XYZ file of C-alpha atoms in Angstrom:
592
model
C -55.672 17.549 39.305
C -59.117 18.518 38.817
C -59.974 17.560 42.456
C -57.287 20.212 43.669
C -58.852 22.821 41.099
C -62.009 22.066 42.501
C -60.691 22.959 46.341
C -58.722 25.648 45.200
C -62.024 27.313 43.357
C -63.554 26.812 46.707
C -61.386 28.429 48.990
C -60.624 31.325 46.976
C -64.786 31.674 47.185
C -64.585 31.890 50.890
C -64.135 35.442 51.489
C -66.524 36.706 48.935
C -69.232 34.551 50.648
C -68.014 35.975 53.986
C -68.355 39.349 53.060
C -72.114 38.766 51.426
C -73.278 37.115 54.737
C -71.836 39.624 56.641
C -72.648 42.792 54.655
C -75.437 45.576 56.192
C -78.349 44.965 54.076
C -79.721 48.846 54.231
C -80.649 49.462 50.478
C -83.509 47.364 49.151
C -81.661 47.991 45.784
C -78.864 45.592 47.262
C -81.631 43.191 48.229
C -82.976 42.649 44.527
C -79.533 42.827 43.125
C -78.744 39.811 45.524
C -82.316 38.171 45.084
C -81.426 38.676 41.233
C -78.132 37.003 41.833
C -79.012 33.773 43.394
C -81.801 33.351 41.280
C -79.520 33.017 38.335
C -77.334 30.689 40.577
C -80.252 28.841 40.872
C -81.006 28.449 37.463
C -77.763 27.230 36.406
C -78.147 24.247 39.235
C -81.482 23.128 37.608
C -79.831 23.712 33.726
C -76.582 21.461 35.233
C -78.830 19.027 37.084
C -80.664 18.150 33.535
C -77.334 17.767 32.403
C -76.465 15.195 34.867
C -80.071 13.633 34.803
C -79.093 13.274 30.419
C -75.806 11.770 31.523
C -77.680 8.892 33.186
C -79.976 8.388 30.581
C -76.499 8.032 28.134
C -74.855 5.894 30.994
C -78.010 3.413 30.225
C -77.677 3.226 26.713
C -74.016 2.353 26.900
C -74.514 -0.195 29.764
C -77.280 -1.547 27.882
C -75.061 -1.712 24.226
C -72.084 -3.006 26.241
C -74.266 -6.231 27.659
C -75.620 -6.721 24.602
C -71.631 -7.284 23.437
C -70.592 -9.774 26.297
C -74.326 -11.708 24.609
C -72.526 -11.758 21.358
C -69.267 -13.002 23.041
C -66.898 -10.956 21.477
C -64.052 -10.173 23.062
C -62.712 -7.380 20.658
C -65.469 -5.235 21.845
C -64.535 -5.147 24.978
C -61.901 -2.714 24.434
C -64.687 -0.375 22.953
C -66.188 -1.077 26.850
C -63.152 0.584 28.110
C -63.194 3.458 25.905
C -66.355 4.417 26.705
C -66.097 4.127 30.589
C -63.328 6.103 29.896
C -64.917 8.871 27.774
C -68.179 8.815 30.321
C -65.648 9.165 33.397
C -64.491 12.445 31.386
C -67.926 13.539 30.785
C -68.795 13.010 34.141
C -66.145 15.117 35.680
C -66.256 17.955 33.207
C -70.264 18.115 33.927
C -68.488 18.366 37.805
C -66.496 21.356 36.576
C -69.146 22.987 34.662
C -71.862 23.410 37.631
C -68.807 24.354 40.186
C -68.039 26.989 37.390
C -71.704 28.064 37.239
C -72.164 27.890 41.205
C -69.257 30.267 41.542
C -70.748 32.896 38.994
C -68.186 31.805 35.809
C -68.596 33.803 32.896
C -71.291 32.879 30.261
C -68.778 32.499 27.959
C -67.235 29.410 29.808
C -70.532 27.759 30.256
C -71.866 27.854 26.602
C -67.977 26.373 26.194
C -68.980 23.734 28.470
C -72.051 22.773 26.846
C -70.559 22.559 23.190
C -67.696 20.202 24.479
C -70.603 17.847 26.306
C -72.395 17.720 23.116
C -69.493 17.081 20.783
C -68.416 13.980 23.465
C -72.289 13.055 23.582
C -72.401 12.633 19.641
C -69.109 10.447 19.614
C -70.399 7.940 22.465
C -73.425 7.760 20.743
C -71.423 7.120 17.562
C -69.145 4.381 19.406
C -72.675 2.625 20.768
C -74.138 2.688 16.822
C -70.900 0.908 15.835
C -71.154 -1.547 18.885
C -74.714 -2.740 17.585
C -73.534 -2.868 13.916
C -70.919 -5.122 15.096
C -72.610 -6.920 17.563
C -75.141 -7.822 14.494
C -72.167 -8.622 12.272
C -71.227 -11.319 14.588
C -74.800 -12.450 15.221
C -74.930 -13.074 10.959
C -72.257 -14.649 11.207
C -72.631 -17.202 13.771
C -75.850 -17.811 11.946
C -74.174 -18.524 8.734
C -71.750 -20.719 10.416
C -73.973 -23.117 12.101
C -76.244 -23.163 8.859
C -72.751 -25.316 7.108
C -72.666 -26.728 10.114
C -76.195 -28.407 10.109
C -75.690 -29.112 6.714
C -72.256 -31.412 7.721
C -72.987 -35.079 7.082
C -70.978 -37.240 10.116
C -66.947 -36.907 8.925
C -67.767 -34.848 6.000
C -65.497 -30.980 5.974
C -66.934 -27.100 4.685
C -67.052 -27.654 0.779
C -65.648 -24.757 -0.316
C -63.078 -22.086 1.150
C -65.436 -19.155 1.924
C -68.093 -22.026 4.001
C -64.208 -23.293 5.833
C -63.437 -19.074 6.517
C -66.999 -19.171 8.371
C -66.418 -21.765 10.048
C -63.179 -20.455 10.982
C -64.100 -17.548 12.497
C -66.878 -19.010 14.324
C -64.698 -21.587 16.090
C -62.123 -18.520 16.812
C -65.140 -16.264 18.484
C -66.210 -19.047 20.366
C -62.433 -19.737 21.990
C -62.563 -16.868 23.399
C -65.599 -16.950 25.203
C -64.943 -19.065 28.616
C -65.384 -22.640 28.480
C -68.232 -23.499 30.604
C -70.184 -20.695 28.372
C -70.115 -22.522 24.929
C -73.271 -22.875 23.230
C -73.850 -25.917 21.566
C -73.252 -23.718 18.299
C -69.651 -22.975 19.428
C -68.507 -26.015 20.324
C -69.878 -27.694 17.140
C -67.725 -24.932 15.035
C -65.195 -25.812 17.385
C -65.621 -29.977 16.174
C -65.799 -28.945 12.665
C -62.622 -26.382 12.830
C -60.775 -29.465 14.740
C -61.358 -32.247 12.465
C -60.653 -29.625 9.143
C -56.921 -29.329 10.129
C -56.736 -32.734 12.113
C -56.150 -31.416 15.488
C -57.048 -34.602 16.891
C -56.468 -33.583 20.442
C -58.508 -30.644 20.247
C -61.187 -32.982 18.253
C -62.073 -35.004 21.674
C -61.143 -32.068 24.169
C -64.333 -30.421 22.447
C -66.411 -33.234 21.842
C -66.015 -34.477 25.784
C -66.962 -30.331 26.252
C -69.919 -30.953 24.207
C -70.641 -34.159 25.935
C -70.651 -32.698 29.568
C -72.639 -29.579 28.551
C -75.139 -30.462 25.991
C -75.193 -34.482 26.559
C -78.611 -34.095 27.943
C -79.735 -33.311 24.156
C -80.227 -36.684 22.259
C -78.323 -34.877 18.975
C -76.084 -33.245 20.867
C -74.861 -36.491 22.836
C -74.501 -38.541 18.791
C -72.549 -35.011 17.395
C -70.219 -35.511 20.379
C -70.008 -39.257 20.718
C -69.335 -39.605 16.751
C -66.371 -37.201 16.619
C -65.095 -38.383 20.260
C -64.736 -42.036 18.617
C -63.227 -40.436 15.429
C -60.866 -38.699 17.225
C -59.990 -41.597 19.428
C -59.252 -43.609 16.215
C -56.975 -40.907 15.177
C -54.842 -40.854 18.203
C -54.360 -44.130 17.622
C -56.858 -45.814 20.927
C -58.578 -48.131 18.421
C -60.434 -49.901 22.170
C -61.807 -46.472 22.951
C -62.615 -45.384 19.547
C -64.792 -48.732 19.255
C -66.531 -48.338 22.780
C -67.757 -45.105 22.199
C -69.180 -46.072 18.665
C -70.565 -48.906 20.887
C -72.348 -46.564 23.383
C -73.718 -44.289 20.705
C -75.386 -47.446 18.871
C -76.516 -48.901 22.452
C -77.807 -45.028 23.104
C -79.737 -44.758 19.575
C -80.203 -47.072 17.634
C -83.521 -47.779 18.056
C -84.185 -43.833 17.372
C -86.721 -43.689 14.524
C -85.040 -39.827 13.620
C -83.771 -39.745 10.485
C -80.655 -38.219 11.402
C -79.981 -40.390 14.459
C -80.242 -42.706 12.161
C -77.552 -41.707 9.883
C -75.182 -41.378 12.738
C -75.846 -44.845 13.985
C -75.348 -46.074 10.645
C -71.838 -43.965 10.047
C -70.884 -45.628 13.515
C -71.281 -49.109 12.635
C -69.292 -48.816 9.174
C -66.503 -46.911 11.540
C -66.584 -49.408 14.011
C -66.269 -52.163 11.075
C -63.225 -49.810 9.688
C -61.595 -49.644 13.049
C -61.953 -53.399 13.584
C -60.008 -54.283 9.974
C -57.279 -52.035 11.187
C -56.497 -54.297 14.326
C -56.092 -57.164 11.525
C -59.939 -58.720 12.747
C -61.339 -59.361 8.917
C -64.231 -61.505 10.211
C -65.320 -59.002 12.993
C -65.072 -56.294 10.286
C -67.450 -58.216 7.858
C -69.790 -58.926 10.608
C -69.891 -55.068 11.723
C -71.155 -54.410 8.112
C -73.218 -57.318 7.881
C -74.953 -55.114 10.848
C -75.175 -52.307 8.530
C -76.364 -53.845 5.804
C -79.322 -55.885 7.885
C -80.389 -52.857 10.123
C -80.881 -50.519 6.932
C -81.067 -52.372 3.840
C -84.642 -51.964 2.779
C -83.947 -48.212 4.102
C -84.732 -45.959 1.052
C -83.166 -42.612 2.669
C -80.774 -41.526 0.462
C -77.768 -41.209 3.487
C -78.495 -44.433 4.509
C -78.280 -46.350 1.223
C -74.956 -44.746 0.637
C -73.963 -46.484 3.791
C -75.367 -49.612 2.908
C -73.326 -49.301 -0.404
C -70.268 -48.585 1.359
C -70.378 -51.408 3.900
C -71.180 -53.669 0.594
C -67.856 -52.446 -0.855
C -65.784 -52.601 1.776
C -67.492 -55.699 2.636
C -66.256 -57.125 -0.742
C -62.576 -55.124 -0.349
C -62.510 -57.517 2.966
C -63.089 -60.867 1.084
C -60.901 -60.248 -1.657
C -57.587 -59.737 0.868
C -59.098 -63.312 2.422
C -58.625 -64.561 -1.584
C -62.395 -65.687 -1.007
C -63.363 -64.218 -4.796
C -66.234 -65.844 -5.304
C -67.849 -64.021 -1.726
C -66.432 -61.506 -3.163
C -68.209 -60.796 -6.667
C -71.439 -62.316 -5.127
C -70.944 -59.127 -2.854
C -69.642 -56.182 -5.688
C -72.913 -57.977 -7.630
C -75.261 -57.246 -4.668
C -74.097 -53.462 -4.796
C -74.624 -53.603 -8.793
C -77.996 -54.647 -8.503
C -79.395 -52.742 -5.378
C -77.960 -49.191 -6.660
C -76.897 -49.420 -10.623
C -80.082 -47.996 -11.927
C -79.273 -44.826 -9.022
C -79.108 -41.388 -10.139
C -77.934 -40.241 -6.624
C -74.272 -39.089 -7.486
C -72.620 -41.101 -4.288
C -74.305 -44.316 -5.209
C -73.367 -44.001 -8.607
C -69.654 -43.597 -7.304
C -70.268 -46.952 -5.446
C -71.625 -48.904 -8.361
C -68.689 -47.967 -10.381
C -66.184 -48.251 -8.483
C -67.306 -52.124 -7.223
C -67.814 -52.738 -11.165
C -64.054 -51.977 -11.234
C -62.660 -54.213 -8.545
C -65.285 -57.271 -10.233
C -63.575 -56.746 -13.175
C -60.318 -57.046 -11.298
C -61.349 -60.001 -9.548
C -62.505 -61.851 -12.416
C -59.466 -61.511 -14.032
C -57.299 -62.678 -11.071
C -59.387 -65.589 -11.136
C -58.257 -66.189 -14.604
C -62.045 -65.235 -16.268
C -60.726 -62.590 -18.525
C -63.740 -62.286 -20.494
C -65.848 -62.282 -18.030
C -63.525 -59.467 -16.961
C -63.785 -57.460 -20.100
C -67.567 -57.914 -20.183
C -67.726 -56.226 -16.703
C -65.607 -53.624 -17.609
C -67.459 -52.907 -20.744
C -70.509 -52.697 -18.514
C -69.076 -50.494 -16.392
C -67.853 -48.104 -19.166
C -71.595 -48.222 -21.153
C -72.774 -47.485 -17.499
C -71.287 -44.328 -16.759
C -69.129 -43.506 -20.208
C -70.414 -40.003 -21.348
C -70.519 -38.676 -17.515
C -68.474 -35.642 -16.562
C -68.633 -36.755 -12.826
C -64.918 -36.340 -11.619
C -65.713 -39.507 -9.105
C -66.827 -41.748 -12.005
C -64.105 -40.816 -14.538
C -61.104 -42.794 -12.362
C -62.808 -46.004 -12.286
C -63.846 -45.441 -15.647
C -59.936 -44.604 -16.895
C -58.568 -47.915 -14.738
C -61.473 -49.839 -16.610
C -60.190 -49.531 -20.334
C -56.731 -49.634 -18.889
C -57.340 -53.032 -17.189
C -59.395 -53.958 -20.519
C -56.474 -52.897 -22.907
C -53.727 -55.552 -20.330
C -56.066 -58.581 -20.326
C -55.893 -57.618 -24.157
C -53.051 -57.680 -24.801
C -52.259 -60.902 -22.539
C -54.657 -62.389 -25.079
C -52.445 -60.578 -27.947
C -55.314 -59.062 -29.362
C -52.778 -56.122 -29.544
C -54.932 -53.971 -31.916
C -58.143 -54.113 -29.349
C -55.517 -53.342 -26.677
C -54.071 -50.570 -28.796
C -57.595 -49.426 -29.204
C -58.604 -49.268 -25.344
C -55.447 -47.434 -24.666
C -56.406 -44.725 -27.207
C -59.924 -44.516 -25.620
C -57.979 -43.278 -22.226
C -55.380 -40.976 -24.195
C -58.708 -39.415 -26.080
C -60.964 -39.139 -22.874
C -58.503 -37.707 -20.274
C -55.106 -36.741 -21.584
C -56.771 -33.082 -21.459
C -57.303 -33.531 -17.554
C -55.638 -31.832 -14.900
C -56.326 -34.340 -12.480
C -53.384 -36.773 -10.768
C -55.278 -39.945 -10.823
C -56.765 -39.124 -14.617
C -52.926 -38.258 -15.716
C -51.460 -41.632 -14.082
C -54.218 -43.193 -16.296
C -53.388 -41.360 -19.555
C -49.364 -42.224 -18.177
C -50.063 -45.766 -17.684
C -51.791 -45.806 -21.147
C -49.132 -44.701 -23.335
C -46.597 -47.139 -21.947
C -48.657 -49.859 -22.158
C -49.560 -48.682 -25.786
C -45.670 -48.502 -26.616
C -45.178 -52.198 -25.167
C -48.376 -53.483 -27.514
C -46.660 -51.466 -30.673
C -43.263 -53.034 -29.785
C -44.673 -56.300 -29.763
C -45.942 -55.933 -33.562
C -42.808 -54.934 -34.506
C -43.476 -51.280 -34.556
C -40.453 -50.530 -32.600
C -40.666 -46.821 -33.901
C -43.886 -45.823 -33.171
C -43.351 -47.753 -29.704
C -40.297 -44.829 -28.929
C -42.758 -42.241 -29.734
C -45.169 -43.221 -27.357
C -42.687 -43.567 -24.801
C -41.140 -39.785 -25.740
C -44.930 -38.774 -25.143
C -44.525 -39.587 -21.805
C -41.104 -38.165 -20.888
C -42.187 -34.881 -22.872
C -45.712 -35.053 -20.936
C -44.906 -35.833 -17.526
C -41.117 -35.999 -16.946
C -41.201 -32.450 -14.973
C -44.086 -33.642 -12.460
C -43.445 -34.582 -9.022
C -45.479 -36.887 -8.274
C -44.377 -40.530 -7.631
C -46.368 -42.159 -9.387
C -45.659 -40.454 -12.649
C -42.266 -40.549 -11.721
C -42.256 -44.593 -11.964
C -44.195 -44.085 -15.602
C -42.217 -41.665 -16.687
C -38.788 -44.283 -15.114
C -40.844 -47.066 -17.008
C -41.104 -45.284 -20.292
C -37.410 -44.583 -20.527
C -36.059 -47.956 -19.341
C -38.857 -49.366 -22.467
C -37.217 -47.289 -24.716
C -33.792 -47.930 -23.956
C -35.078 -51.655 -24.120
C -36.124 -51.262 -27.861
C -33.140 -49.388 -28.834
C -31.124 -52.232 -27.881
C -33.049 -54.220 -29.756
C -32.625 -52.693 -32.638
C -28.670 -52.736 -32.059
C -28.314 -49.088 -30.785
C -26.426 -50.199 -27.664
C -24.660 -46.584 -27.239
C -28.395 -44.795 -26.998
C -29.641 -47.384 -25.141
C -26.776 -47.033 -22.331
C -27.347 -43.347 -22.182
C -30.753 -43.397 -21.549
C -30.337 -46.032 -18.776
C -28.099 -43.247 -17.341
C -30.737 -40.945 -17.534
C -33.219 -42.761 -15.592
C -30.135 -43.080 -13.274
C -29.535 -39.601 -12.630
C -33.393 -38.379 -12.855
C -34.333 -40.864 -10.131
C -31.085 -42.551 -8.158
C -31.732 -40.349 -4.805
C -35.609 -41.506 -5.140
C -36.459 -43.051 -1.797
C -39.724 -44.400 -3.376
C -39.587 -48.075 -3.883
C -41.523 -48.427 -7.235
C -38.671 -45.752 -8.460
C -35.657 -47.523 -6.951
C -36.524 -50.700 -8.753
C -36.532 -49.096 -12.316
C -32.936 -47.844 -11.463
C -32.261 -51.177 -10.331
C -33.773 -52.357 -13.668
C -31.925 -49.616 -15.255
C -28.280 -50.698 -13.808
C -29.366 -54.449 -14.779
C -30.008 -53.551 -18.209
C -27.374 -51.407 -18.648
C -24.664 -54.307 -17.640
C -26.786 -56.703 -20.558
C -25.460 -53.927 -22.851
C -22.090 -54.033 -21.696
C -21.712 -57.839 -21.965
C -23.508 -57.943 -25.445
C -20.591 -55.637 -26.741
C -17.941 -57.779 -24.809
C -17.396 -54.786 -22.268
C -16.282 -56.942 -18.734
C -15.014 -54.598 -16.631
C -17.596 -52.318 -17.576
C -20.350 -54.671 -17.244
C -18.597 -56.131 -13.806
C -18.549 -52.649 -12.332
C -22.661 -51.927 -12.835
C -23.600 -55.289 -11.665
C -21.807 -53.960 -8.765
C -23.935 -51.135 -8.622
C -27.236 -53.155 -9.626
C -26.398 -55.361 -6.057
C -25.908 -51.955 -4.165
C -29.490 -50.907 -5.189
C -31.485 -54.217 -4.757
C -29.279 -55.250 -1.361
C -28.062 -58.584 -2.655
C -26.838 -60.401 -6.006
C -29.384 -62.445 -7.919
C -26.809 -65.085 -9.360
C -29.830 -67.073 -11.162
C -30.986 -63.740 -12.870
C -27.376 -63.819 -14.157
C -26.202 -67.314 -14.806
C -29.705 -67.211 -17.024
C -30.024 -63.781 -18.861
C -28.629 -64.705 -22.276
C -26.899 -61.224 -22.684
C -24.113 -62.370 -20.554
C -23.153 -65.387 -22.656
C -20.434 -63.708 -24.756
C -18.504 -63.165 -21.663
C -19.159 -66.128 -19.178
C -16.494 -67.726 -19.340
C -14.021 -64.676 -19.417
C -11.912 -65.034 -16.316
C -12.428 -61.591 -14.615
C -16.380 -62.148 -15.131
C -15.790 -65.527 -13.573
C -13.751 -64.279 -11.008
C -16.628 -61.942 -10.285
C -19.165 -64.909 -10.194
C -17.243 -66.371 -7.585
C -16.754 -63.015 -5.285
C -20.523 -63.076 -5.516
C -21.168 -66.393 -4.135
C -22.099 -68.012 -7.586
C -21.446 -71.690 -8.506
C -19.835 -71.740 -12.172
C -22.292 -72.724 -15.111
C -21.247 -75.790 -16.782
C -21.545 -75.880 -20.601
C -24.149 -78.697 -21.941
C-alpha cells in the first residue's frame, strides 16, 4: 500500500518537473525563486538523512538489547524481539514517507506531523529496550539465586523450604527452553535438582547423561552427574547399572583429596552398600560399609562423619535381620562412642536413634535391664531437646521401657513411662509423635486393667477413640481398632456382654472395608471375640454365624483356637455347635 502511494506521488510529480526543466528562464527573479526552492529541498534531505542516520543508531541499541536476551536464554522475550522489528519496520517506512513528502514540497504542516509521530514511536522502543534489560537482569538474579541452593545441595538432599523449591523451579523451566546442546552446567544442575524433587526418574538420568557429555570434562561436574545417574538408575529399578556407575565414580575419585569429592565418594559407597541389601546380598552390603567406615573413619569433616555414622547404623540394621545381636550392639556401641558427645544435629540423630534399636536388641535377647538402662541413657542423653529428629526415638524409648515393664509387672513404673510420653508429646502435631502418645494410652489401659482398675483402663481407651478415632492414618487406625476391641474386652469381663458386643460391632463397621492388614486382624479379633460373647450367654446360632464370619476374614478356621478358648465350653457339646465343628473339619473334644 505504501509502495503504490509512493509511485503514485511520483508520477503525479512528473509533469510539474517537466514543465520546470522545460520552462524559459528569462527573469533572474525566477532564477532565485527556483535557487530558493531547491535549496529548501535540499535542506529537508540533510534534516531526513539525520533522521535515518538516528534510526541506525536506535536499530543498534535494539540489536544490541535483543542479543543480550538470547544470553539470558529467555524465550518469553523473544516475542518483545518481534515487536520491535515490527515497530522499527514501521519507523523505517514512515521515515520513507516523510522525505518523499519533503522531496515533493509537502506542506510544513505534514512534516512537523511526521517528526512528532517518529518521536512518540522512538520513546516507546526505547521504553520496550529499558524493560528488556530490567528483565533480562531479573532472570540473571535469578539464575544466581538458584544455583546458590543449588551449591548448597548435599548429594540426595531436596530445596528446604518452598520459596528455595519455586527457584529452583523456575530455573529448571528457563533452562528447558533453551536448546539442549546450550545448557550451562547451571541449567542442567537445576534441571537434576527439579528431577529428583518430583521423582521424575527418567528425566533424572536423561539430564545427568546431558551433564555427563557436556560438562564431564569438569572433575565436579562428572561426580554431580555420575551420583544422580546411579540414583536414578536405582530408581528405575537397574540395581547392575545403578552399582557400576557408583563404581566408576569411586574408581574416578576416590583418591581426590577435595573435600567435596570426597563427600560424594563417600555418599556412593553407602548407596552402593544400600543397593546391594536390596538384591538380598547382606554380606556384600556390610562389606560396602565396612569400606566407608575404613576410608573415612578418622575423617573429622562434619559430612563425612555423618556418613560414617550412617554406614555404622545400617551396618548394625544389617546384622540384626542376620539375628547376629551380639555384632550387632558391638556395632550401635561403636556409633555411641565415636559421636555421643556430638553437638552436630545429624550425628546426634544417629546416636539416638542406634541407642534405640540397642535397647531393642537387648531386649530380644532377653537382657531387659540391660534394655532399660540403654533406654534410660538414651532419654538422659537427649531428654530436654526440642529437635523434631530426636523426639521419635526418644517417644519409642519410654514406650519400649514402659512394655519390658510391665512384662516384669512392675505395672506402676510402666504406668509411669507411659505418662512420661502422654506428658511430653500428646500436644504434638506430628504422626510418628501421635502413634507414640496412641500406643501409650493403650498400653497404659492394659497395665490399669491388669491391677484391677478396669475403670480407669476404659477411660484410657475412650482417650484414644475421642483423640484419634477421626484420623486417617493407618496406623492410628489399628490403635484406635486396638483400644476399642480392649475395651470391649474389659466390659466383658466385668459381665457387660451387651456393651461389649456393640462395641465389637463398632470396630466392625469403622474398619471392615480396611485393606490394611494390621486393621483386618483387629476385625478378625473383633468377630472372634464377639462369638466368645455369644457362647458365654449360650447364644449358638448366633455365635455359629460370626465364627463364620471370623473364618471369612482370616481365610481359614483355627479349630485349636476353638476347641481351647474356654468361652465356648457352655455350648460344646450342643449339637448344632457340634455339627458346626464337624463342617469345619474339627475332630470332636473328648471330655477328661
Amino acid at each position: 500500500m505504501l509502495r503504490l502511494l509512493a509511485a503514485l506521488l511520483l508520477l503525479f510529480a512528473a509533469p510539474a518537473w517537466a514543465q520546470n526543466s522545460s520552462a524559459p528562464q528569462t527573469a533572474p527573479a525566477a532564477t532565485a525563486k527556483m535557487l530558493a526552492e531547491r535549496e529548501a529541498a535540499l535542506t529537508a534531505r540533510a534534516t531526513a538523512i539525520e533522521k535515518s542516520e538516528a534510526d541506525l543508531v536506535l536499530r543498534k541499541e535494539i540489536i544490541e538489547a535483543r542479543a543480550a536476551l538470547d544470553d539470558a536464554g529467555h524465550a518469553r522475550l523473544q516475542v518483545i524481539g518481534i515487536w520491535l522489528s515490527a515497530l522499527i519496520g514501521l519507523f523505517g517506512i514512515a521515515i520513507t514517507i516523510a522525505v518523499l513528502v519533503l522531496s515533493l514540497r509537502a506542506e510544513r504542516a505534514a512534516v512537523a506531523a511526521a517528526k512528532n509521530e517518529v518521536s512518540s514511536e522512538k520513546g516507546a522502543i526505547e521504553a520496550l529496550v529499558r524493560d528488556a534489560r530490567v528483565l533480562v537482569e531479573s532472570i540473571k538474579v535469578q539464575e544466581s539465586e538458584a544455583s546458590k541452593i543449588i551449591a548448597g545441595l548435599k548429594p540426595g538432599e531436596k530445596p528446604a523450604t518452598e520459596a528455595e523449591r519455586q527457584i529452583v523451579e523456575d530455573a529448571a523451566s528457563l533452562a528447558r527452553k533453551k536448546p539442549p546442546a546450550e545448557r550451562t552446567l547451571d541449567d542442567l544442575r537445576a534441571l537434576l535438582v527439579d528431577s529428583f524433587d518430583k521423582a521424575d526418574w527418567q528425566a533424572m538420568r536423561d539430564h545427568a547423561r546431558a551433564l555427563l557429555y557436556l560438562h564431564g570434562a569438569d572433575p565436579e561436574a562428572a561426580a554431580v552427574g555420575l551420583f544422580n545417574l546411579a540414583y536414578a538408575y536405582g530408581e528405575l529399578n537397574r540395581p547392575a547399572d545403578e552399582i557400576v556407575t557408583y563404581d566408576e565414580l569411586i574408581t574416578r575419585f576416590g583418591t581426590s583429596n577435595d573435600p567435596t569429592l570426597g563427600e560424594r565418594v563417600a555418599k556412593a559407597l553407602f548407596n552402593k552398600a544400600v543397593a546391594l541389601g536390596r538384591q538380598g546380598k547382606p554380606d556384600d552390603e556390610i562389606a560396602a560399609y565396612d569400606v566407608v567406615i575404613a576410608r573415612f573413619g578418622t575423617n573429622n569433616d562434619p559430612a563425612l562423619c555423618a556418613q560414617v555414622a550412617m554406614a555404622l547404623f545400617n551396618k548394625g540394621v544389617a546384622l540384626h535381620l542376620q539375628g547376629k545381636f551380639d555384632a550387632t550392639i558391638a556395632t550401635y556401641d561403636d556409633v555411641i562412642a565415636r559421636f555421643g558427645a556430638s553437638d552436630d544435629p545429624v550425628l546426634r540423630e544417629q546416636v539416638a536413634m542406634v541407642s534405640f534399636n540397642k535397647g531393642f536388641a537387648l531386649g530380644l535377647q532377653d537382657k531387659p535391664d540391660v534394655a532399660i538402662a540403654t533406654y534410660d541413657e538414651l532419654i538422659a542423653r537427649y531428654g530436654s531437646s526440642e529437635d523434631p529428629a530426636l523426639r521419635g526415638p526418644l517417644a519409642r524409648a519410654l514406650v519400649n521401657k514402659g512394655v519390658i515393664l510391665t512384662q516384669q509387672n512392675k505395672s506402676d513404673d510402666a504406668i509411669a513411662a507411659y505418662d512420661d510420653v502422654i506428658a511430653r508429646f500428646a500436644a504434638s502435631d506430628n504422626p510418628a509423635l501421635r502413634e507414640q502418645v496412641a500406643q501409650a494410652l493403650v498400653n497404659k489401659g492394659v497395665a490399669l486393667r491388669q491391677q484391677g482398675k478396669s475403670g480407669e483402663a476404659i477411660v484410657n481407651y475412650d482417650d484414644v477413640i475421642a483423640r484419634f478415632g477421626t484420623s486417617d492414618l493407618p496406623m492410628l487406625g489399628n490403635l484406635v481398632a486396638k483400644a476399642l476391641n480392649c475395651k470391649a474386652v474389659t466390659l466383658r469381663q466385668l459381665g457387660q456382654l451387651a456393651n461389649a458386643i456393640a462395641i465389637y460391632d463398632d470396630v466392625i463397621a469403622r474398619f471392615g472395608t480396611s485393606d490394611e492388614p494390621a486393621l483386618r486382624q483387629q476385625v478378625a479379633d473383633a468377630f472372634f471375640n464377639k462369638s466368645c460373647a455369644f457362647a458365654i450367654q449360650g447364644q449358638v446360632m448366633e455365635t455359629i454365624a460370626t465364627l463364620q464370619l471370623w473364618a471369612e476374614r482370616t481365610g481359614k478356621f483355627d479349630c485349636d483356637k476353638v476347641k481351647t478358648d474356654t468361652d465356648f465350653d457352655l455350648i460344646r457339646t450342643d449339637p448344632a455347635f457340634v455339627a458346626f465343628m464337624a463342617e469345619m473339619g474339627c475332630a470332636p473334644v473328648h471330655p477328661g
